mmCIF file of C-alpha atoms and ligand atoms in Angstrom:
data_model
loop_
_atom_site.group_PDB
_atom_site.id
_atom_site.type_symbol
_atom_site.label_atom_id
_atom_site.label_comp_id
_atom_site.label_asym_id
_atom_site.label_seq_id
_atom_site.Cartn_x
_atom_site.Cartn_y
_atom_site.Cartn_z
ATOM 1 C CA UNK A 1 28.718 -3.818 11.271
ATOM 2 C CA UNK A 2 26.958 -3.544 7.454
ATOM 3 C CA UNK A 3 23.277 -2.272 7.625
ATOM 4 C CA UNK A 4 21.919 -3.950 4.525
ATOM 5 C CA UNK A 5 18.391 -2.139 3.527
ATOM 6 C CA UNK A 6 16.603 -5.046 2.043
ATOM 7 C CA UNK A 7 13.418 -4.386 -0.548
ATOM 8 C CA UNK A 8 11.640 -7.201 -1.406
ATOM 9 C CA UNK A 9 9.614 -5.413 -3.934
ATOM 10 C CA UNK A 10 6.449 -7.761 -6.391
ATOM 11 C CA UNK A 11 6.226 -10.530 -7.545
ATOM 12 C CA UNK A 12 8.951 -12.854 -6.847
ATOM 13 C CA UNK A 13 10.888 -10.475 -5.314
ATOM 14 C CA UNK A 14 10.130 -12.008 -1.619
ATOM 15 C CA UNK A 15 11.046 -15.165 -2.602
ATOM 16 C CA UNK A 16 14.279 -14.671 -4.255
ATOM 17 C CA UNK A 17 15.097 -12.499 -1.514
ATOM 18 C CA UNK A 18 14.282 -14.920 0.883
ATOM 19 C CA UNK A 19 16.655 -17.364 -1.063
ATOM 20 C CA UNK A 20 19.626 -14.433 -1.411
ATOM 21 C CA UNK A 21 19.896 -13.830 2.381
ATOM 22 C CA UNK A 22 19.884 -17.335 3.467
ATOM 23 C CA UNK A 23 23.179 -17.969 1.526
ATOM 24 C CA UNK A 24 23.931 -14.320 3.142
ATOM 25 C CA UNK A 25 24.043 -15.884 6.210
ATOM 26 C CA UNK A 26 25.692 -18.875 5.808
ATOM 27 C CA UNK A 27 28.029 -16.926 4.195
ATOM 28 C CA UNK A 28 28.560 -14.663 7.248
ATOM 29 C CA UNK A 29 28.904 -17.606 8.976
ATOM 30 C CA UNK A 30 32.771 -18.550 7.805
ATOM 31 C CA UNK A 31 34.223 -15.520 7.043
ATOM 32 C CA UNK A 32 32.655 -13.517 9.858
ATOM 33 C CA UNK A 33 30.763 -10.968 7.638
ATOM 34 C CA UNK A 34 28.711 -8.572 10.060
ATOM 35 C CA UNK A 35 25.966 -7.467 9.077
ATOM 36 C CA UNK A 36 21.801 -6.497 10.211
ATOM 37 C CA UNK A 37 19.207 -6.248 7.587
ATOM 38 C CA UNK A 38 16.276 -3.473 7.707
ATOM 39 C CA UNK A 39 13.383 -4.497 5.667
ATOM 40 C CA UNK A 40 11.527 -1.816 3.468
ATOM 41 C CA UNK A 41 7.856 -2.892 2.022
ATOM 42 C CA UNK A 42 7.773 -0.625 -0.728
ATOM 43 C CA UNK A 43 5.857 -2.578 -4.384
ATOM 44 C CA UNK A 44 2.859 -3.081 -5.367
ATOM 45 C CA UNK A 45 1.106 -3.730 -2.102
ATOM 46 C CA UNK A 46 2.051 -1.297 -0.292
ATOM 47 C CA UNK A 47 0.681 1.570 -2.998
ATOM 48 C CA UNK A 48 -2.379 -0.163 -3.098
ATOM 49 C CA UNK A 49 -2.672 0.254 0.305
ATOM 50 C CA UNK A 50 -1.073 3.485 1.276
ATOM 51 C CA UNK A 51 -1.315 5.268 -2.448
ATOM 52 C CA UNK A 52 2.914 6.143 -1.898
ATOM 53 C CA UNK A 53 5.386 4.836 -3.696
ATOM 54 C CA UNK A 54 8.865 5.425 -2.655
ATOM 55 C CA UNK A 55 8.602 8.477 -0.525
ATOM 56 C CA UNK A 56 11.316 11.182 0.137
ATOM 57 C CA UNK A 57 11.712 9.764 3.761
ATOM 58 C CA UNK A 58 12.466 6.204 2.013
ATOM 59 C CA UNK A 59 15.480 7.352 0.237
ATOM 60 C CA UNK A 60 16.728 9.361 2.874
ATOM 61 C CA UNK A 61 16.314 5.973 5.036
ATOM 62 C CA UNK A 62 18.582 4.350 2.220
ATOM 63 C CA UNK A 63 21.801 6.505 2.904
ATOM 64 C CA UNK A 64 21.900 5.517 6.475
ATOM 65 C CA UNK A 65 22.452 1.721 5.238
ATOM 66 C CA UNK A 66 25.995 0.409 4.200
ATOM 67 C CA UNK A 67 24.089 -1.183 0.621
ATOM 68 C CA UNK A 68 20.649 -1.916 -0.753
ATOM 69 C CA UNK A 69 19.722 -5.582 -1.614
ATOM 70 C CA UNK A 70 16.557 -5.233 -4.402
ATOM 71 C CA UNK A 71 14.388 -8.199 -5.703
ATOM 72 C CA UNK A 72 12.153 -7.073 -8.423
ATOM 73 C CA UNK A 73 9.463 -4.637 -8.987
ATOM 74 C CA UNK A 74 6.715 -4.578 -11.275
ATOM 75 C CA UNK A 75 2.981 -5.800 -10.887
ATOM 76 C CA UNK A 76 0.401 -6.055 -13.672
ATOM 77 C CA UNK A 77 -2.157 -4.067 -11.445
ATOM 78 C CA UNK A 78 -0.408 -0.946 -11.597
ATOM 79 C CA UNK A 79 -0.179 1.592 -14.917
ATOM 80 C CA UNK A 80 2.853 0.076 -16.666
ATOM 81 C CA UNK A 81 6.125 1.549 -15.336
ATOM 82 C CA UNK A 82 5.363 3.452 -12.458
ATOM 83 C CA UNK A 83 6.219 1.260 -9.556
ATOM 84 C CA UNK A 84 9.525 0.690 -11.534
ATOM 85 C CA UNK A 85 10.365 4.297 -12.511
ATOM 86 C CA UNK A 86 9.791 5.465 -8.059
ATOM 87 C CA UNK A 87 11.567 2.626 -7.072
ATOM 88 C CA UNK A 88 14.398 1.310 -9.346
ATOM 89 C CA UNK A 89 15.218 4.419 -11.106
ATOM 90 C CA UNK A 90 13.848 6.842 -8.000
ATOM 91 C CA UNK A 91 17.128 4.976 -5.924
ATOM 92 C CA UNK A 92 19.758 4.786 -9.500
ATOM 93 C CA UNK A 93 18.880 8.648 -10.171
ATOM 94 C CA UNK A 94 18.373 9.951 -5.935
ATOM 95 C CA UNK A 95 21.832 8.162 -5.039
ATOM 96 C CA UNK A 96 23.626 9.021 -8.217
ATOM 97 C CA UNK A 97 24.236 5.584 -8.461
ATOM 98 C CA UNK A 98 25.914 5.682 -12.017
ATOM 99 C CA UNK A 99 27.300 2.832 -12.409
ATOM 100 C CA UNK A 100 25.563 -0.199 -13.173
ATOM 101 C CA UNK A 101 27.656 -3.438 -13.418
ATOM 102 C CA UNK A 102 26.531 -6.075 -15.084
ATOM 103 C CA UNK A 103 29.334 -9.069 -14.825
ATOM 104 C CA UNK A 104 28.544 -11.805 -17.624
ATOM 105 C CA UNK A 105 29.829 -14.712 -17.024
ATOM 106 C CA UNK A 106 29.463 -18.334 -18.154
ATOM 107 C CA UNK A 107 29.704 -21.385 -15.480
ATOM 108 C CA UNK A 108 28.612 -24.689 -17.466
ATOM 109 C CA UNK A 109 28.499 -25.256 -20.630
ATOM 110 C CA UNK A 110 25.221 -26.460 -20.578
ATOM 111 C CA UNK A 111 23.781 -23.415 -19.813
ATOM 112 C CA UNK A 112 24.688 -21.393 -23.381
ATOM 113 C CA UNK A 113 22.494 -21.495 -25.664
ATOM 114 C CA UNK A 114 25.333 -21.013 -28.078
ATOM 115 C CA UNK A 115 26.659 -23.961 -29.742
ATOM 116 C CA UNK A 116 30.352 -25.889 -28.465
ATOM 117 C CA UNK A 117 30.832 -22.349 -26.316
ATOM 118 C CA UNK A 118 32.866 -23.118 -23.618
ATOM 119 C CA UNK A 119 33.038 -21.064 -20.223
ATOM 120 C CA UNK A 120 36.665 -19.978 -21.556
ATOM 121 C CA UNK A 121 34.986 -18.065 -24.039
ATOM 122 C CA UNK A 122 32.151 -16.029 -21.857
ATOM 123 C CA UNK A 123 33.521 -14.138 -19.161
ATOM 124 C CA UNK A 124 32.919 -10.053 -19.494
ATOM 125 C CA UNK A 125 31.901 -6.965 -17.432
ATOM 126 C CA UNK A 126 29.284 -4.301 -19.106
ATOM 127 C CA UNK A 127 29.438 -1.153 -17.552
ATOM 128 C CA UNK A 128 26.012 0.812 -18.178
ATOM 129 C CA UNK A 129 26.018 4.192 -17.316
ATOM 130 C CA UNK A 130 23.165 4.618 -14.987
ATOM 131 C CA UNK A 131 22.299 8.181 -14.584
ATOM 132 C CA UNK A 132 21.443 9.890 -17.658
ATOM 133 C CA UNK A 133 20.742 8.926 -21.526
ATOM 134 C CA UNK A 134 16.706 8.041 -22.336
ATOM 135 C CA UNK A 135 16.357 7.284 -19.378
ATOM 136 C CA UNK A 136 16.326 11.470 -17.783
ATOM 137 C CA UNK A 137 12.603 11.664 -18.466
ATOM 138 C CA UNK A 138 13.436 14.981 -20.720
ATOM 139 C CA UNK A 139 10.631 14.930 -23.063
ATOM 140 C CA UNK A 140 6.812 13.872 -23.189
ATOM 141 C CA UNK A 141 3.736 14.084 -25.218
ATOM 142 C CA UNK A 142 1.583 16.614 -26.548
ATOM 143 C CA UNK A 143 -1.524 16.219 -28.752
ATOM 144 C CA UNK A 144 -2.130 13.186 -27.007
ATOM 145 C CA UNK A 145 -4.949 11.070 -29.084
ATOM 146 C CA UNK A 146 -4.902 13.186 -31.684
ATOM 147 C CA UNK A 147 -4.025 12.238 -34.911
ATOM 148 C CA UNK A 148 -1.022 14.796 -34.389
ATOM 149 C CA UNK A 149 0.120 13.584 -31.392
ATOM 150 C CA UNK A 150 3.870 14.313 -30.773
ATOM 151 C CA UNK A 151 6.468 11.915 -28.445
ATOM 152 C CA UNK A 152 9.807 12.847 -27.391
ATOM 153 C CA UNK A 153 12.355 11.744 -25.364
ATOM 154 C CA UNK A 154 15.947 12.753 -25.280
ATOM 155 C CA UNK A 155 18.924 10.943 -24.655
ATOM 156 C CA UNK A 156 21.332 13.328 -22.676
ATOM 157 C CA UNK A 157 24.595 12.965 -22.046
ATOM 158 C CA UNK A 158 27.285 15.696 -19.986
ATOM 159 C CA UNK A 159 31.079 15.058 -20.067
ATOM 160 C CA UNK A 160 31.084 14.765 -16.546
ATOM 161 C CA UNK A 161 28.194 11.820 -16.191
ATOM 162 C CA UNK A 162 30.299 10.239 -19.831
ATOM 163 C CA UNK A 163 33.923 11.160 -17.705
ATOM 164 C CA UNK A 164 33.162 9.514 -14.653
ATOM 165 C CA UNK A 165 31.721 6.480 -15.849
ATOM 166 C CA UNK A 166 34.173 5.858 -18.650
ATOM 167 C CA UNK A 167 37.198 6.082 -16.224
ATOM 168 C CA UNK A 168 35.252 3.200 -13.820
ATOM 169 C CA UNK A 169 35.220 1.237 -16.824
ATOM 170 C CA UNK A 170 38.759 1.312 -17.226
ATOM 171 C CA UNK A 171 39.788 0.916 -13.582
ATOM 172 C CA UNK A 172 37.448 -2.313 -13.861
ATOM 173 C CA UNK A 173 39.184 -3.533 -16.659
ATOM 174 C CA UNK A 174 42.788 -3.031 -14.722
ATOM 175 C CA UNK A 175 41.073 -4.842 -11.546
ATOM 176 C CA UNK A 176 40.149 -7.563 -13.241
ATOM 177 C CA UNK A 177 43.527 -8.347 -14.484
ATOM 178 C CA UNK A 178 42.176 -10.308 -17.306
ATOM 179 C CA UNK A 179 42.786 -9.024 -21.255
ATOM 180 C CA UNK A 180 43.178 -5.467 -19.922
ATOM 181 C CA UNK A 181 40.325 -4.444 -22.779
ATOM 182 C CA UNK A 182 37.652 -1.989 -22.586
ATOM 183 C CA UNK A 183 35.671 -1.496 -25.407
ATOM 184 C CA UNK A 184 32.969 1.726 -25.869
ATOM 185 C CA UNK A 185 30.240 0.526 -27.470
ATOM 186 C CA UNK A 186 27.733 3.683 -29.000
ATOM 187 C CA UNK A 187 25.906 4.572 -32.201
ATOM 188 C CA UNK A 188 28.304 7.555 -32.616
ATOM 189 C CA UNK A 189 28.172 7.043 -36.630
ATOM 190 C CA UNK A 190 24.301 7.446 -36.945
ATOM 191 C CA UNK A 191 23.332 9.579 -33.522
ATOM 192 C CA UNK A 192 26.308 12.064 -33.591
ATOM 193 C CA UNK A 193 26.378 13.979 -30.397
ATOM 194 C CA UNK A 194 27.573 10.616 -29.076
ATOM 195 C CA UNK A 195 30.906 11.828 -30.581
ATOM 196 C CA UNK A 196 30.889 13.460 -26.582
ATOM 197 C CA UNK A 197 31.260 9.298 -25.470
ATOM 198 C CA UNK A 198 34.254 8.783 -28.422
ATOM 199 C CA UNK A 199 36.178 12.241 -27.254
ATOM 200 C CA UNK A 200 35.539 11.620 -23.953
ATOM 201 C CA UNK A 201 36.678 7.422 -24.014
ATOM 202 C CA UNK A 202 39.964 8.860 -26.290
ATOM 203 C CA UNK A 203 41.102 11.831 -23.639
ATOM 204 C CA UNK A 204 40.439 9.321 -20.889
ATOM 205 C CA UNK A 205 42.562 6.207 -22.036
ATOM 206 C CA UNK A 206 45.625 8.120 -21.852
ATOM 207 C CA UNK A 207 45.525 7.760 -17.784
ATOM 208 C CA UNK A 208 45.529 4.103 -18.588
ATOM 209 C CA UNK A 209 48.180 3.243 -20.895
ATOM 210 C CA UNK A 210 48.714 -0.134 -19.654
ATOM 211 C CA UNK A 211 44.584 -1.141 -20.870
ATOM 212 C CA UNK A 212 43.856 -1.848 -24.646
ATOM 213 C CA UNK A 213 41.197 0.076 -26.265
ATOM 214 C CA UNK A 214 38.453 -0.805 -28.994
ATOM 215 C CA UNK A 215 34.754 0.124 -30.045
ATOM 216 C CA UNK A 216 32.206 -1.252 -31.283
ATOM 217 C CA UNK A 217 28.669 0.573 -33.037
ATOM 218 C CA UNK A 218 25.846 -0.821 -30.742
ATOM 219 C CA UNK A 219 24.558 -3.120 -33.253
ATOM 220 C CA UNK A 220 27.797 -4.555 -34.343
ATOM 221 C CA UNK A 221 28.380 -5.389 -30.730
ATOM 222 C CA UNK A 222 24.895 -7.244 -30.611
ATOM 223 C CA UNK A 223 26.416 -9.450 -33.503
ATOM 224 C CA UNK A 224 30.067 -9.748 -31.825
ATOM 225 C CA UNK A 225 28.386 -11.135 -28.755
ATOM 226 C CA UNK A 226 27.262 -13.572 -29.845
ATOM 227 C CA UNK A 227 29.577 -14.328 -33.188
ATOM 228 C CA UNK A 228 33.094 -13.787 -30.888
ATOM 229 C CA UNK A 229 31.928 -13.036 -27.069
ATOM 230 C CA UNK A 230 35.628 -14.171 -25.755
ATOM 231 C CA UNK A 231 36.200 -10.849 -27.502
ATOM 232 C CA UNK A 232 34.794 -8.752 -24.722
ATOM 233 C CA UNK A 233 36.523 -8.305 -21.431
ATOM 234 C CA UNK A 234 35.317 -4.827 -20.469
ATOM 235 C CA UNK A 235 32.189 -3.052 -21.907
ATOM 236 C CA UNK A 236 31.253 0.672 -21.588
ATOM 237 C CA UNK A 237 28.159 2.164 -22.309
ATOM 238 C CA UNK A 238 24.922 4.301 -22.305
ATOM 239 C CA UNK A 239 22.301 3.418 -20.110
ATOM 240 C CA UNK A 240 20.061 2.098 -22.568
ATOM 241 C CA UNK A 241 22.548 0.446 -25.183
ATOM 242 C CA UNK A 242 23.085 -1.176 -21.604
ATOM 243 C CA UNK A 243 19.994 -2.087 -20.739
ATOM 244 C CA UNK A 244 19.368 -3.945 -23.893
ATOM 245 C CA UNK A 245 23.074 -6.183 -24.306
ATOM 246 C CA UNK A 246 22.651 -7.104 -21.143
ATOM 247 C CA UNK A 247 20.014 -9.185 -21.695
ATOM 248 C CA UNK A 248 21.614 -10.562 -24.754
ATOM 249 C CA UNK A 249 24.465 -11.173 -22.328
ATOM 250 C CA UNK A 250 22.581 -12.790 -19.775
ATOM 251 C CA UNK A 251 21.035 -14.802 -22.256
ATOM 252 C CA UNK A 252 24.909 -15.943 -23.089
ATOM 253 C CA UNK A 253 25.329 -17.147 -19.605
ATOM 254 C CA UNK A 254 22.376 -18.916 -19.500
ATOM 255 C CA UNK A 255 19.422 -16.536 -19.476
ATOM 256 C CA UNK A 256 17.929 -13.923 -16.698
ATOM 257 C CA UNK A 257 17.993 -16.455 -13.835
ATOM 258 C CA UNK A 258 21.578 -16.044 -13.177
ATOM 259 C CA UNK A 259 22.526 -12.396 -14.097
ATOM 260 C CA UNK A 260 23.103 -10.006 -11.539
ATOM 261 C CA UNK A 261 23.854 -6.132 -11.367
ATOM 262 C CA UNK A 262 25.324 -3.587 -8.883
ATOM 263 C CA UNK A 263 23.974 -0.306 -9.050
ATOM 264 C CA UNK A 264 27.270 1.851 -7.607
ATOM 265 C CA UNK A 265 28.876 4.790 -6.810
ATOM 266 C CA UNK A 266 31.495 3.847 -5.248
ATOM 267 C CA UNK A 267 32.399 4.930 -1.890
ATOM 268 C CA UNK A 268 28.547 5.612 -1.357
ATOM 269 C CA UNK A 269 25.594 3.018 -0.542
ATOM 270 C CA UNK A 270 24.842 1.286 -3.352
ATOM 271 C CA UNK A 271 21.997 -1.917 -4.466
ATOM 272 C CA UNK A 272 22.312 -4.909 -5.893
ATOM 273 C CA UNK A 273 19.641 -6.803 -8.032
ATOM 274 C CA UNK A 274 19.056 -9.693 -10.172
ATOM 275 C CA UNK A 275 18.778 -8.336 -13.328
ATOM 276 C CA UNK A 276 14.949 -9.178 -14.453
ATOM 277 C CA UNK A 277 11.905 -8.257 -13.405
ATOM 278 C CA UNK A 278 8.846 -9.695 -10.879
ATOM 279 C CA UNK A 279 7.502 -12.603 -12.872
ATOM 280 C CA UNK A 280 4.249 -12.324 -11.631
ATOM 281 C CA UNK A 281 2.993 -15.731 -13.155
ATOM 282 C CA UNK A 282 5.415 -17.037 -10.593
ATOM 283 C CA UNK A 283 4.765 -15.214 -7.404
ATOM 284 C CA UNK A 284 4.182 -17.190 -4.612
ATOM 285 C CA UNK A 285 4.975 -20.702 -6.233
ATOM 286 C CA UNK A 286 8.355 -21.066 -4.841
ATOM 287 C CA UNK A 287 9.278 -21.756 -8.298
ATOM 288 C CA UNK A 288 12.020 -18.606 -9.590
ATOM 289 C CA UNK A 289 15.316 -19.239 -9.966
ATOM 290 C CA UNK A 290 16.630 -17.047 -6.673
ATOM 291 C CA UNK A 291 20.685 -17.914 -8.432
ATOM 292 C CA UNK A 292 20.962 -14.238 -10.113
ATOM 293 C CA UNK A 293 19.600 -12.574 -6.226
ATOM 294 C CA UNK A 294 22.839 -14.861 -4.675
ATOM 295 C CA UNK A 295 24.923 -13.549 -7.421
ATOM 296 C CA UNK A 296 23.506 -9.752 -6.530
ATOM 297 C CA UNK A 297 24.418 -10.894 -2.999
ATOM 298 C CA UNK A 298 28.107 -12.044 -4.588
ATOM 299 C CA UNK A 299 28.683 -8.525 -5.673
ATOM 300 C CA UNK A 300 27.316 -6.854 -2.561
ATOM 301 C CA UNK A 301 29.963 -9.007 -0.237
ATOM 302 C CA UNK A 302 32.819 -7.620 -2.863
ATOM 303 C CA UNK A 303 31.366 -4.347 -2.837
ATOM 304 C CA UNK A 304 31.203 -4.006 0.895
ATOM 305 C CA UNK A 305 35.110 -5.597 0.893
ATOM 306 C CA UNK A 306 34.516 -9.190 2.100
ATOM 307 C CA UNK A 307 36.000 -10.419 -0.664
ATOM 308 C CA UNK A 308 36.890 -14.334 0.734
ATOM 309 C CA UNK A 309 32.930 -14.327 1.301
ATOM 310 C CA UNK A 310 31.864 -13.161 -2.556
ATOM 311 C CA UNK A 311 34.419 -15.603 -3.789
ATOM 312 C CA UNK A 312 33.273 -18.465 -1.730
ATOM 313 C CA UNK A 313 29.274 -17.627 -3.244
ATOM 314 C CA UNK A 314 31.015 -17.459 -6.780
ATOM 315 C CA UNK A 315 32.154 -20.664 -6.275
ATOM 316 C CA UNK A 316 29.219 -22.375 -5.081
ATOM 317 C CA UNK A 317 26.874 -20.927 -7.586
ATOM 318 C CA UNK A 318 29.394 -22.702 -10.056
ATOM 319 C CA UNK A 319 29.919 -25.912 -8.554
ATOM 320 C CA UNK A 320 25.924 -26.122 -7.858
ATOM 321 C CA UNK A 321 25.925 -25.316 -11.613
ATOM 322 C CA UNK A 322 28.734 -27.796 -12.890
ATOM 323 C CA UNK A 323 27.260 -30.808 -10.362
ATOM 324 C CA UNK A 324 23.510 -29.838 -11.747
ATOM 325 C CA UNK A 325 22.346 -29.927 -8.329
ATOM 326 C CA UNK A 326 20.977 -26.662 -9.816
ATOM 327 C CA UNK A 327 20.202 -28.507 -12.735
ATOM 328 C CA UNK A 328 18.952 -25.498 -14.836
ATOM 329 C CA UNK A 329 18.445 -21.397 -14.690
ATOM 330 C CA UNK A 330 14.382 -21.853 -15.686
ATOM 331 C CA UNK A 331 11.932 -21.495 -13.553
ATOM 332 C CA UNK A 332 9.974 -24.642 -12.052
ATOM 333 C CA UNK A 333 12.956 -26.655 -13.019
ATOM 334 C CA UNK A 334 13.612 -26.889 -9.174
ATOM 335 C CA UNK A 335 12.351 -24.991 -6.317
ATOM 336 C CA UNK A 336 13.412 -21.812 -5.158
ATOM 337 C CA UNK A 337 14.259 -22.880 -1.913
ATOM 338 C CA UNK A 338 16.079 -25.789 -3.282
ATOM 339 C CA UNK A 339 18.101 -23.812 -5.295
ATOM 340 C CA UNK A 340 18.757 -21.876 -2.174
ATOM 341 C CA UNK A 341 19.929 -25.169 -0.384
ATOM 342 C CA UNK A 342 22.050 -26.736 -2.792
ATOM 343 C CA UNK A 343 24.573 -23.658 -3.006
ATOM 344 C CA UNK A 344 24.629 -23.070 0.755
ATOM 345 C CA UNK A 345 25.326 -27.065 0.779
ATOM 346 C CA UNK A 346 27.929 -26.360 -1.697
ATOM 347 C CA UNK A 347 29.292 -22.766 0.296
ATOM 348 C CA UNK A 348 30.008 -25.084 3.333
ATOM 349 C CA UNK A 349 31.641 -27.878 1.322
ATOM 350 C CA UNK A 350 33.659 -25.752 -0.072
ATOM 351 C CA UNK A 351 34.294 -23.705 3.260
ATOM 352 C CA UNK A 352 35.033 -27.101 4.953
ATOM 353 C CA UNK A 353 37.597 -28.462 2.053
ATOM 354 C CA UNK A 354 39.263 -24.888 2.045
ATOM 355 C CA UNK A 355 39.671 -25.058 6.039
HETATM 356 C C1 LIG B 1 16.917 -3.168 -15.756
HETATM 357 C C2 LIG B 1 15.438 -3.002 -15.978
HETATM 358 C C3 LIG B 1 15.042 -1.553 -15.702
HETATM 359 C C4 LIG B 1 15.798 -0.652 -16.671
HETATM 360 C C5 LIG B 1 13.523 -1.288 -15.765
HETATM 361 C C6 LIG B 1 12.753 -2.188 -14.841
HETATM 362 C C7 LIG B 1 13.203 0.161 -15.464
HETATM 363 O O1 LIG B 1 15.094 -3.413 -17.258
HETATM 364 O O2 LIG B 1 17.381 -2.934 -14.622
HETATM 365 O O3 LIG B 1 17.624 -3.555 -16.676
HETATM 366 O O4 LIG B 1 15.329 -0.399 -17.790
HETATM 367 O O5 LIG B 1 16.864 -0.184 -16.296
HETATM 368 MN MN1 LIG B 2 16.751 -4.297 -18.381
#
């Protein structure tokens, strides 16, 4: 039996959520997935009214749970970044989950903004390392509202954090079984202690002899996504080089509503999450897209090793897609429950026809 800790978080979180374990269920339903969810009420509210964000005793609570399903956190109330720094980064950095996947993948055509790109062409895995880089919080300011106020923030990288998530990228790429490519994607030429990522990528692609390798300057890559995407089949890089192509990327598969992420390491508990944020405009309006939570959900079934079951979602997000009974990834453009409905319609179509 999988405990799934499920965090709702702001904004549209709930909803999404809501949307995410109902094709969970139905889901669980044909291939016999077992599983209980534990809800958590940590957000915006729940500081307001208790003044704690993610407490110590929350991310203990989080290892006794097989994975973590996250909505989105964020709330215009609340000093900017906070909730998200406790939460999101407070479970990435107290798990060591240093992996973040971030599959890109197109489904219709209609959905790329790019013109006569076919879903041939758009089909890649970004690996962002998700433990250390900017993101560390090694640095500050001093002076503060003076005119000599000084920022800093460093980027830090050790060979083992570089190491470990380097060599996931390249058992990915062997996994997938698809060009056999991974590419390391840095700013080595301008920000040279990245040289650590391009010594590091080199001693580890001799275990894999049977994957290609290639590399790409971050803002090359940002053109090459776009100019040549069927390029990429596996991506590997810093946390926030990773941050920032994957929204380019989800943009290439049809924008936020659809892109998911896995925070991992594997063998330990791990959360999934659509990849954007609360969208407060939208709380409450049963408007959001919930497709990117169900693909969060996808890579939480494969994760936890009911593989029939994320292949089954997978294919109902794309049918739903192809038929336009999801006619679009925007917001408002159907409702979230809707959306919600039409892929578990499709799920047991598909279930049915398969036998
Ligand atoms: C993401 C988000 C987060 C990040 C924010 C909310 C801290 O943008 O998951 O991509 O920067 O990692
Ligand atoms: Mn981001």
């Amino acid at each position: 039996m999988h405990t799934i800790a499920v965090l709702p978080g702001d904004g549209i979180g709930e909803e999404v959520v809501r949307e995410g374990l109902k094709v969970l269920e139905a889901v669980s339903a044909v291939t016999g997935f077992q599983y209980k969810t534990e809800n958590y009420p940590y957000g915006a509210e729940h500081y307001l009214k208790t003044g704690e964000t993610f407490p110590d005793s929350a991310l203990r609570a989080m290892k006794d749970h097989s994975a973590i399903l996250l909505g989105a956190i964020g709330d215009p109330r609340i000093e900017v970044g906070m909730l998200e720094r406790a939460i999101i980064a407070g479970v990435r950095f107290g798990l060591d989950l240093y992996v973040n996947l971030r599959p890109i993948k197109l489904y219709a055509e209609n959905l790329c903004p790019l013109k006569g790109v076919t879903p041939a062409q758009i089909d890649m895995t970004i690996v962002r390392e998700n433990t250390e880089g900017a993101y560390v919080g090694l640095g500050g300011i001093m002076k503060k509202d003076t005119p000599n106020e000084v920022a800093v923030c460093n980027m830090v990288w050790t060979h083992e954090g570089v190491e470990r998530v380097v060599r996931y990228a390249f058992e990915a790429a062997r996994r997938r079984n698809k060009a056999k490519r991974v590419t390391l994607v840095d700013k080595a030429n301008a920000i040279r202690p990245m040289d650590l990522w391009t010594r590091t990528f080199e001693a580890v692609a001799k275990d894999f002899p049977d994957i290609e390798t290639d590399h790409a300057y971050i803002d090359a890559a940002c053109m090459w996504m776009v100019k040549n995407p069927d390029w990429f089949d596996t991506v590997v890089t810093d946390n926030l080089f990773g941050d920032i192509i994957t929204d380019l990327g989800a943009m290439l598969q049809g924008g936020l509503g659809i892109a998911a992420s896995g925070n991992l390491h594997p063998g330990r508990v791990s959360m999934f999450e659509p990849i954007h944020g609360s969208a407060p405009k939208y709380k409450g309006q049963n408007k959001a897209c919930p497709v990117a939570t169900v693909m969060a959900v996808q890579m939480m079934l494969d994760y936890l090793g009911d593989s029939d079951g994320a292949a089954l979602v997978e294919d109902a997000v794309g049918a739903a897609l192809r038929k336009k009974t999801i006619p679009s990834l925007r917001a408002g453009d159907i409702a979230t429950d809707a959306a919600g409905d039409a892929i578990v319609a499709e799920l047991n179509e598909l279930a049915a026809s398969r036998g």
